[in-house]
JSON list of C-alpha atoms and ligand atoms in Angstrom, two decimals:
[
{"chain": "C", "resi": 12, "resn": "UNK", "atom": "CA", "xyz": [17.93, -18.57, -8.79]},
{"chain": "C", "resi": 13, "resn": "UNK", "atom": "CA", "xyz": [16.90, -15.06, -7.61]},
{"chain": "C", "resi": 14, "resn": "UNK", "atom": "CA", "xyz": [13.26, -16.27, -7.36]},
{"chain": "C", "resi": 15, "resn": "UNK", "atom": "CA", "xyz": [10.99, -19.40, -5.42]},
{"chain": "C", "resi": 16, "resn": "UNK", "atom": "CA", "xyz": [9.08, -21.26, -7.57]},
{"chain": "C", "resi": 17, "resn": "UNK", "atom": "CA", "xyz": [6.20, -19.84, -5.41]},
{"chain": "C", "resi": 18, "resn": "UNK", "atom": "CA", "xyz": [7.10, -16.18, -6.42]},
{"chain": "C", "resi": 19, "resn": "UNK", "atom": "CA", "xyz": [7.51, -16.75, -10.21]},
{"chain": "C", "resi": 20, "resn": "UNK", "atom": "CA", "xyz": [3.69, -19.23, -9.84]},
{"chain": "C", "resi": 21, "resn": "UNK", "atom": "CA", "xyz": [2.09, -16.17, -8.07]},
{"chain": "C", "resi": 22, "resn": "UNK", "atom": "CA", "xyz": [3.60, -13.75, -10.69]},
{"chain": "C", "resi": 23, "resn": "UNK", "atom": "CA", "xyz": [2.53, -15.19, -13.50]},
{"chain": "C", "resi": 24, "resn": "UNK", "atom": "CA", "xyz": [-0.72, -16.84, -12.46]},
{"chain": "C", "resi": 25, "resn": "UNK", "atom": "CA", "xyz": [-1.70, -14.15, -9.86]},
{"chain": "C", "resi": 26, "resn": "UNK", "atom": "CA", "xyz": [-4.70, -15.13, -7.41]},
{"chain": "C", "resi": 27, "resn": "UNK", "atom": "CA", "xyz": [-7.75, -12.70, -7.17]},
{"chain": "C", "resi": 28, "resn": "UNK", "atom": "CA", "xyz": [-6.52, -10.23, -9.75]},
{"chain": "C", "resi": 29, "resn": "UNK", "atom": "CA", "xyz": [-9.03, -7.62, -10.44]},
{"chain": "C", "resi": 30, "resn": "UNK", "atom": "CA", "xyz": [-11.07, -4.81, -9.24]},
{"chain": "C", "resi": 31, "resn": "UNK", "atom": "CA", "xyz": [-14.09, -5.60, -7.56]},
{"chain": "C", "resi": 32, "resn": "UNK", "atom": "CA", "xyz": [-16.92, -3.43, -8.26]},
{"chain": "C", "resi": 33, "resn": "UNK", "atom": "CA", "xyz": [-18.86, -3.67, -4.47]},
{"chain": "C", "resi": 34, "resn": "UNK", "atom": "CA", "xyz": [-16.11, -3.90, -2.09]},
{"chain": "C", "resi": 35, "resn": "UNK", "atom": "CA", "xyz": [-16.92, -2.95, 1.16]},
{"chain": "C", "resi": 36, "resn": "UNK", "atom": "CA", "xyz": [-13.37, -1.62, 1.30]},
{"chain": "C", "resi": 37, "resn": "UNK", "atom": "CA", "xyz": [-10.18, -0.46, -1.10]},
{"chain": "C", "resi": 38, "resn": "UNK", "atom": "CA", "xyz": [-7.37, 0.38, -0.03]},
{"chain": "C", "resi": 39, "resn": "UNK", "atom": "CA", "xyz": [-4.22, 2.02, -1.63]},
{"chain": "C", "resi": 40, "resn": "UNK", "atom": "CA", "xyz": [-1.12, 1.90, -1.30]},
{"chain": "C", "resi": 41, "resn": "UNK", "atom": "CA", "xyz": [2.19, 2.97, -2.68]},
{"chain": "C", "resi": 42, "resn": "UNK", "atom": "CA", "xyz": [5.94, 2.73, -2.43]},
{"chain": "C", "resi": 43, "resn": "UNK", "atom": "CA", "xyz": [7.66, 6.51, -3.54]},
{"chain": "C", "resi": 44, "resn": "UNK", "atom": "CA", "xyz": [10.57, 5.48, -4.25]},
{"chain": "C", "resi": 45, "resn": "UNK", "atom": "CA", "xyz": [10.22, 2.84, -6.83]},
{"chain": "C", "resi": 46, "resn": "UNK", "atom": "CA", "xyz": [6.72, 3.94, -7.75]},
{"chain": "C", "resi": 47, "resn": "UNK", "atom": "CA", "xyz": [4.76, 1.10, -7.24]},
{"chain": "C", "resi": 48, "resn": "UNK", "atom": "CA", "xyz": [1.04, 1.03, -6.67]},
{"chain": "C", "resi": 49, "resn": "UNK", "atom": "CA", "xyz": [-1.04, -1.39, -4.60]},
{"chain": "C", "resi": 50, "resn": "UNK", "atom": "CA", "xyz": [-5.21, -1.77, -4.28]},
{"chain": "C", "resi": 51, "resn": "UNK", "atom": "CA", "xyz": [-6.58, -4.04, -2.51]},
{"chain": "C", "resi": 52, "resn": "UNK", "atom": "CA", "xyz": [-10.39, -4.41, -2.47]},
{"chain": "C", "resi": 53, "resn": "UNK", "atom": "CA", "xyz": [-12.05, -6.14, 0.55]},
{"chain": "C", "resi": 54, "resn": "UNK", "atom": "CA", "xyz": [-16.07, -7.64, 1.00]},
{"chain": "C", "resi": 55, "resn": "UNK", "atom": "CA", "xyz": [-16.86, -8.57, 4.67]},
{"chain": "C", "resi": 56, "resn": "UNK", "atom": "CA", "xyz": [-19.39, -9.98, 6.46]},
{"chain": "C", "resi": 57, "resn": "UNK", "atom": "CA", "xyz": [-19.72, -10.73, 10.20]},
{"chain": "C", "resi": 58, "resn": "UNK", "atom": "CA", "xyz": [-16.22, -9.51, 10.88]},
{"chain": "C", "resi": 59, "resn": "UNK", "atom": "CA", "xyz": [-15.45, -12.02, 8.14]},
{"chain": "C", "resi": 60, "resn": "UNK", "atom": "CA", "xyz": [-13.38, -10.94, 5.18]},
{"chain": "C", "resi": 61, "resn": "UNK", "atom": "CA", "xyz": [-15.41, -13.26, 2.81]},
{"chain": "C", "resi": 62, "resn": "UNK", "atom": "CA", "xyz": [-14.12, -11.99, -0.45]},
{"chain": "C", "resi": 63, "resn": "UNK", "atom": "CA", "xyz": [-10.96, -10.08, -1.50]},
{"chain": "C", "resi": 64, "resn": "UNK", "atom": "CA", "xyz": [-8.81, -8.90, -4.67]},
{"chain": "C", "resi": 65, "resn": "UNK", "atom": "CA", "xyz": [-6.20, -6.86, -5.68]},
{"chain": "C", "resi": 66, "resn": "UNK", "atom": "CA", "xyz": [-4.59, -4.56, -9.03]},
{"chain": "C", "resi": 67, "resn": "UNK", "atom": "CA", "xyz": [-0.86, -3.70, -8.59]},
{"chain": "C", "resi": 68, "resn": "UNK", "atom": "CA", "xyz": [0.99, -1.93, -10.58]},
{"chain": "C", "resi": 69, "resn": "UNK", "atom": "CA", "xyz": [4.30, -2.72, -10.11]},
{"chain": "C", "resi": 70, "resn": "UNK", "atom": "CA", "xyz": [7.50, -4.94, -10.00]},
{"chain": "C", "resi": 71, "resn": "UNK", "atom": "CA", "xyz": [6.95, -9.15, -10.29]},
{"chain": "C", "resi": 72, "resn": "UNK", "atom": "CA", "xyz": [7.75, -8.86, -5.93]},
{"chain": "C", "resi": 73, "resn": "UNK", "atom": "CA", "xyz": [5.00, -6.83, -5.42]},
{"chain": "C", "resi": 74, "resn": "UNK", "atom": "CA", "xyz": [2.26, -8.96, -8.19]},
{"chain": "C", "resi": 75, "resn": "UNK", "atom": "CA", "xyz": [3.51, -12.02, -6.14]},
{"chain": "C", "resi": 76, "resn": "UNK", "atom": "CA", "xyz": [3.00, -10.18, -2.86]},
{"chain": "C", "resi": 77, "resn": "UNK", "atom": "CA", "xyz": [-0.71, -9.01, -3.53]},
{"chain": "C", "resi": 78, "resn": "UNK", "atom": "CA", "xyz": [-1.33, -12.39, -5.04]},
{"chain": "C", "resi": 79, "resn": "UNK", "atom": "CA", "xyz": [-0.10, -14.13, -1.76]},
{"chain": "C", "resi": 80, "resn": "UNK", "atom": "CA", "xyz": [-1.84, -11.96, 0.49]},
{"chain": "C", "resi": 81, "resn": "UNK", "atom": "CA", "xyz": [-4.92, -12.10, -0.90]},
{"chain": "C", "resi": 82, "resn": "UNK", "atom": "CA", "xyz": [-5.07, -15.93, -0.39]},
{"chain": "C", "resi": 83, "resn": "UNK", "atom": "CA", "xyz": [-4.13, -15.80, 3.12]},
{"chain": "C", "resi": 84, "resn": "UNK", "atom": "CA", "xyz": [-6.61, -13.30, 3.95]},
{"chain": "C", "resi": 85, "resn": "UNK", "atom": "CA", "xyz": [-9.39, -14.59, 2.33]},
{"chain": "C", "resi": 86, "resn": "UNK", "atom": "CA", "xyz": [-11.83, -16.19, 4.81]},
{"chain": "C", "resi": 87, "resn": "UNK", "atom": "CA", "xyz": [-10.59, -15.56, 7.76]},
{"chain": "C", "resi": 88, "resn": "UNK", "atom": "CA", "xyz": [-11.58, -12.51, 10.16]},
{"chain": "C", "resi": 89, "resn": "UNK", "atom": "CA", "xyz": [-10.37, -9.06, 10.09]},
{"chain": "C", "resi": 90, "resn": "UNK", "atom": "CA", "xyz": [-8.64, -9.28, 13.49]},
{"chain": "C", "resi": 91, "resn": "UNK", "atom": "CA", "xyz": [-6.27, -12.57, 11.46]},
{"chain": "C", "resi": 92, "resn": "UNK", "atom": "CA", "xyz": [-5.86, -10.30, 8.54]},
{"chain": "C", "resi": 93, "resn": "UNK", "atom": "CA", "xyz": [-4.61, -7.06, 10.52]},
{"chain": "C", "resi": 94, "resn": "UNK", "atom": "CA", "xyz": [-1.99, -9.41, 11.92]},
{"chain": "C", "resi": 95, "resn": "UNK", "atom": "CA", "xyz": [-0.79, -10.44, 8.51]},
{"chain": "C", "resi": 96, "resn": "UNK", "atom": "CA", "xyz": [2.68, -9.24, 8.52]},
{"chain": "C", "resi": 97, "resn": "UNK", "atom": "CA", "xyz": [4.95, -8.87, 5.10]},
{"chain": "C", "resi": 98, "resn": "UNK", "atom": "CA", "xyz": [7.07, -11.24, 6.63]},
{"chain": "C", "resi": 99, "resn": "UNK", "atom": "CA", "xyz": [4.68, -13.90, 6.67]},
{"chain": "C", "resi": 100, "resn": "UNK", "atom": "CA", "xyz": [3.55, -13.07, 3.25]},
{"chain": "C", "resi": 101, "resn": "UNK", "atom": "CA", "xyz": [7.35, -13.37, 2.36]},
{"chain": "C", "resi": 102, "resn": "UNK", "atom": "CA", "xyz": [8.24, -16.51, 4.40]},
{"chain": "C", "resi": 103, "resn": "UNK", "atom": "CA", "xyz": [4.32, -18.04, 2.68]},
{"chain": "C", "resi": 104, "resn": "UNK", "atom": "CA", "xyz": [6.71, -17.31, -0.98]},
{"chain": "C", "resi": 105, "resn": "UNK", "atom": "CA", "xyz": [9.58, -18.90, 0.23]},
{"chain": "C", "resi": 106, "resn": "UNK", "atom": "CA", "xyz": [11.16, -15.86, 0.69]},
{"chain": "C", "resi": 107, "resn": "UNK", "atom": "CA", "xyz": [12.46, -12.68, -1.60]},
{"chain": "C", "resi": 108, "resn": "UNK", "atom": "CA", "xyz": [15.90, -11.06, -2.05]},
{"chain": "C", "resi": 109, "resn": "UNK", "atom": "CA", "xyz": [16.38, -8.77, 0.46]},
{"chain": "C", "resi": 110, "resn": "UNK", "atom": "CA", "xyz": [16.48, -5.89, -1.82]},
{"chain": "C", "resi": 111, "resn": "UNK", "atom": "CA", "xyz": [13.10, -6.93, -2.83]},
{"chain": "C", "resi": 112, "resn": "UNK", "atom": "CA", "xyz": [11.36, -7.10, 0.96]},
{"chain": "C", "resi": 113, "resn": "UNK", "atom": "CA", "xyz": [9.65, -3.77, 0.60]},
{"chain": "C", "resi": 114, "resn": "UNK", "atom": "CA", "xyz": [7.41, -5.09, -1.87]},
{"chain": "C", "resi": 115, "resn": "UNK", "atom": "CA", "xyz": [5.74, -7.11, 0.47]},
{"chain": "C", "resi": 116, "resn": "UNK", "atom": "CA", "xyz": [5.45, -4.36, 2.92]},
{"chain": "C", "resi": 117, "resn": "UNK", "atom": "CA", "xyz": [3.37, -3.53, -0.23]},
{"chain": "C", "resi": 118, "resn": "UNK", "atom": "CA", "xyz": [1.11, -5.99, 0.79]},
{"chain": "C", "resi": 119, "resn": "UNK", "atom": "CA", "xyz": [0.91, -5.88, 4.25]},
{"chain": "C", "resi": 120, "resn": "UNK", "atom": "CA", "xyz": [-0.31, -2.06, 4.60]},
{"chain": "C", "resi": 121, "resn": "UNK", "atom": "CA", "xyz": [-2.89, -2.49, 1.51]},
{"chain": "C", "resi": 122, "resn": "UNK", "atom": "CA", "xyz": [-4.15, -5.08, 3.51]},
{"chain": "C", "resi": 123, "resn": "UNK", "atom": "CA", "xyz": [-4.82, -2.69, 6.59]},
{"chain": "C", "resi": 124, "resn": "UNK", "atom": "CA", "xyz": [-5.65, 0.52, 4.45]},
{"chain": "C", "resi": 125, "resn": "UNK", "atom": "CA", "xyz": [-8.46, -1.33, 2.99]},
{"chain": "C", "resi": 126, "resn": "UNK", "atom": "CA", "xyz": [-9.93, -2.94, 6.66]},
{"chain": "C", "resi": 127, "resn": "UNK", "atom": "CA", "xyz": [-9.52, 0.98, 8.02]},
{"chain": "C", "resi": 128, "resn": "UNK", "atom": "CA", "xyz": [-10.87, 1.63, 5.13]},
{"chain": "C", "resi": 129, "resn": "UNK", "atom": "CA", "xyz": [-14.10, -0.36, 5.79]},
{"chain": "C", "resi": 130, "resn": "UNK", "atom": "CA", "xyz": [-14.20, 0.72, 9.20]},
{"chain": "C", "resi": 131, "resn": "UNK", "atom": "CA", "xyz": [-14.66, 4.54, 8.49]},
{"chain": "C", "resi": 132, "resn": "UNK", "atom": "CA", "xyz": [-17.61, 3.82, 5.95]},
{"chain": "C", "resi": 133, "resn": "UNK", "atom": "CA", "xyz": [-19.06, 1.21, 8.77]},
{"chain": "C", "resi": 134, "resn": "UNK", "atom": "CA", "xyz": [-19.01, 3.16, 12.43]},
{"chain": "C", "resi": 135, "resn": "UNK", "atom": "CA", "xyz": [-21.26, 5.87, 12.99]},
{"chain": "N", "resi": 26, "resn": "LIG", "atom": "FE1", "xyz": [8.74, -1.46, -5.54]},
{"chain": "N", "resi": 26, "resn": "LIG", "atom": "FE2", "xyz": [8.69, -4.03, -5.81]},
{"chain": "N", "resi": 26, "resn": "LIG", "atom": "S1", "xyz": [10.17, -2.69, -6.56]},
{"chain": "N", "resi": 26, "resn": "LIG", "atom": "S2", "xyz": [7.19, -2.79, -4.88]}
]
């Protein structure tokens, strides 16, 4: 089977989909050569990212990716979540074909767009 269980779960029942109307920060990302899109929308308080979601528009890899991501970030502080890498996002899915590891780069950089993101509309 090309695909973990934990990819097709995350595909099909995707965690924090959604735009979120008062995020604090967004940030978007895409891959040129396949075409894929990325946003991830962040809400954080006390350093904390308290609430997060996503919208990708894209291949099942990178829908499983967001989904993933999301979860692992949630809750924790920005400083954990800028250390996310898209190999731990990958490794948290039980892994994707190689061909398909540059959808969870996907994941990692929306993750750090949006928190850069946050910073420029939060520092003087
Ligand atoms: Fe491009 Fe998956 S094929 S993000």
């Amino acid at each position: 089977m090309l695909y973990s269980e934990k990819v097709m779960d995350h595909f099909q029942n995707p965690r924090n989909l959604g735009k979120m109307e008062d995020a604090d920060g967004i940030g978007e990302v895409g891959n040129a050569k396949c075409g894929d899109i990325m946003k991830m929308y962040i809400k954080v308080e006390n350093d904390i990212i308290t609430d997060v979601s996503f919208n990708t528009f894209g291949c099942g890899s990178a829908i499983a990716s967001s989904s993933m991501a999301t979860e692992m970030i949630k809750g924790k502080p920005i400083s954990e979540a800028l250390e996310l890498t898209n190999k731990a996002v990958a490794e948290a899915l039980d892994g994707l074909p190689a061909h398909k590891m540059h959808c969870s780069v996907l994941a990692e950089e929306a993750v750090r767009t949006a928190v850069k993101d946050y910073y420029e509309k939060n520092t003087l």
